[in-house]
PDB file of C-alpha atoms in Angstrom:
ATOM      1  CA  MET A   1      36.407 289.196  71.651  1.00 96.00           C
ATOM      2  CA  GLN A   2      37.941 292.759  71.731  1.00 97.00           C
ATOM      3  CA  THR A   3      41.174 293.308  70.808  1.00 98.00           C
ATOM      4  CA  ILE A   4      43.186 296.150  71.743  1.00 98.00           C
ATOM      5  CA  LEU A   5      46.313 297.504  68.671  1.00 97.00           C
ATOM      6  CA  GLY A   6      48.926 299.574  70.634  1.00 92.00           C
ATOM      7  CA  ALA A   7      47.526 298.280  74.397  1.00 92.00           C
ATOM      8  CA  ASN A   8      50.272 299.187  76.730  1.00 90.00           C
ATOM      9  CA  GLY A   9      49.745 302.863  76.059  1.00 89.00           C
ATOM     10  CA  GLN A  10      47.745 304.602  78.484  1.00 90.00           C
ATOM     11  CA  ILE A  11      45.011 304.520  76.099  1.00 92.00           C
ATOM     12  CA  GLY A  12      45.356 301.364  75.012  1.00 94.00           C
ATOM     13  CA  THR A  13      45.890 300.885  79.186  1.00 94.00           C
ATOM     14  CA  GLU A  14      42.874 302.271  80.318  1.00 95.00           C
ATOM     15  CA  LEU A  15      40.136 301.184  76.778  1.00 96.00           C
ATOM     16  CA  ALA A  16      41.172 297.578  78.075  1.00 96.00           C
ATOM     17  CA  ARG A  17      40.827 298.180  82.555  1.00 96.00           C
ATOM     18  CA  GLU A  18      37.123 300.048  81.303  1.00 96.00           C
ATOM     19  CA  LEU A  19      35.905 297.354  78.752  1.00 96.00           C
ATOM     20  CA  ARG A  20      36.273 294.699  81.750  1.00 95.00           C
ATOM     21  CA  ARG A  21      35.139 296.757  83.877  1.00 95.00           C
ATOM     22  CA  THR A  22      31.858 298.140  81.978  1.00 96.00           C
ATOM     23  CA  HIS A  23      31.570 295.802  78.807  1.00 94.00           C
ATOM     24  CA  THR A  24      33.216 292.349  78.735  1.00 94.00           C
ATOM     25  CA  ASN A  25      35.377 289.625  79.926  1.00 93.00           C
ATOM     26  CA  ASP A  26      36.950 289.127  76.772  1.00 95.00           C
ATOM     27  CA  VAL A  27      39.699 291.156  75.810  1.00 97.00           C
ATOM     28  CA  ARG A  28      42.724 290.174  73.647  1.00 98.00           C
ATOM     29  CA  LEU A  29      45.946 293.264  74.190  1.00 98.00           C
ATOM     30  CA  VAL A  30      48.431 293.658  72.002  1.00 97.00           C
ATOM     31  CA  SER A  31      51.976 294.909  71.467  1.00 95.00           C
ATOM     32  CA  ARG A  32      55.156 293.638  70.703  1.00 94.00           C
ATOM     33  CA  HIS A  33      55.434 292.630  73.929  1.00 95.00           C
ATOM     34  CA  PRO A  34      52.637 292.857  76.534  1.00 94.00           C
ATOM     35  CA  ARG A  35      51.593 293.426  80.353  1.00 94.00           C
ATOM     36  CA  ARG A  36      48.362 292.278  81.486  1.00 95.00           C
ATOM     37  CA  VAL A  37      45.616 294.586  82.592  1.00 95.00           C
ATOM     38  CA  ASN A  38      43.218 291.916  84.102  1.00 94.00           C
ATOM     39  CA  ASP A  39      43.175 288.774  84.700  1.00 94.00           C
ATOM     40  CA  SER A  40      41.179 287.669  82.055  1.00 95.00           C
ATOM     41  CA  ASP A  41      43.000 289.504  79.161  1.00 96.00           C
ATOM     42  CA  GLU A  42      44.623 287.444  76.328  1.00 97.00           C
ATOM     43  CA  LEU A  43      48.273 288.950  75.303  1.00 98.00           C
ATOM     44  CA  VAL A  44      49.334 288.583  71.528  1.00 98.00           C
ATOM     45  CA  ALA A  45      52.385 289.860  70.802  1.00 97.00           C
ATOM     46  CA  ALA A  46      52.658 291.543  67.250  1.00 97.00           C
ATOM     47  CA  ASP A  47      54.407 294.242  65.521  1.00 94.00           C
ATOM     48  CA  LEU A  48      52.435 295.990  64.174  1.00 91.00           C
ATOM     49  CA  MET A  49      54.348 297.637  60.870  1.00 89.00           C
ATOM     50  CA  ASP A  50      53.710 293.777  60.018  1.00 94.00           C
ATOM     51  CA  ALA A  51      50.140 293.573  58.031  1.00 95.00           C
ATOM     52  CA  ALA A  52      50.833 289.249  58.323  1.00 97.00           C
ATOM     53  CA  GLN A  53      51.229 290.167  62.404  1.00 97.00           C
ATOM     54  CA  THR A  54      48.702 292.720  62.462  1.00 96.00           C
ATOM     55  CA  ASP A  55      45.725 290.439  60.526  1.00 97.00           C
ATOM     56  CA  THR A  56      46.616 287.551  63.080  1.00 97.00           C
ATOM     57  CA  ALA A  57      46.353 289.784  65.916  1.00 97.00           C
ATOM     58  CA  VAL A  58      42.328 290.892  65.405  1.00 98.00           C
ATOM     59  CA  ALA A  59      41.157 287.491  64.357  1.00 98.00           C
ATOM     60  CA  GLY A  60      38.429 286.515  64.786  1.00 97.00           C
ATOM     61  CA  SER A  61      37.471 289.898  66.764  1.00 97.00           C
ATOM     62  CA  ASP A  62      34.860 291.486  66.753  1.00 97.00           C
ATOM     63  CA  ILE A  63      35.785 294.745  67.381  1.00 97.00           C
ATOM     64  CA  ALA A  64      39.088 296.597  66.710  1.00 97.00           C
ATOM     65  CA  TYR A  65      40.662 299.604  68.827  1.00 97.00           C
ATOM     66  CA  LEU A  66      43.858 301.109  67.685  1.00 96.00           C
ATOM     67  CA  THR A  67      45.410 303.328  69.669  1.00 94.00           C
ATOM     68  CA  VAL A  68      49.309 303.198  68.777  1.00 84.00           C
ATOM     69  CA  GLY A  69      51.195 305.926  67.972  1.00 77.00           C
ATOM     70  CA  LEU A  70      52.938 304.467  64.478  1.00 66.00           C
ATOM     71  CA  PRO A  71      56.196 306.792  63.104  1.00 65.00           C
ATOM     72  CA  ILE A  72      54.325 309.417  61.080  1.00 66.00           C
ATOM     73  CA  ARG A  73      56.799 311.445  57.862  1.00 68.00           C
ATOM     74  CA  ARG A  74      56.353 314.336  57.559  1.00 68.00           C
ATOM     75  CA  CYS A  75      56.201 315.499  53.984  1.00 66.00           C
ATOM     76  CA  GLY A  76      56.251 318.406  52.103  1.00 64.00           C
ATOM     77  CA  PRO A  77      52.312 318.567  49.457  1.00 67.00           C
ATOM     78  CA  ASP A  78      54.950 317.870  46.525  1.00 64.00           C
ATOM     79  CA  GLY A  79      55.849 315.199  49.029  1.00 61.00           C
ATOM     80  CA  SER A  80      59.989 315.865  49.159  1.00 64.00           C
ATOM     81  CA  ARG A  81      61.484 316.290  53.126  1.00 62.00           C
TER      82      ARG A  81
END
């Protein structure tokens, strides 16, 4: 099983197509509201900011791809904003 975290974005969608076309039918798509890209995709809804949900989403995966755009906190060298 190959799992794509953040599967609804442009990179995740293209990766799902390419994996199906060239490597495997066993693709799991993970996002808050996953949408099927290929007929054989397994869909998993998860909030990837929640560690327990993320652990569940990748369980049994041989490979996990992180294509999600997570929030970035911008700070100075001393940690100030």
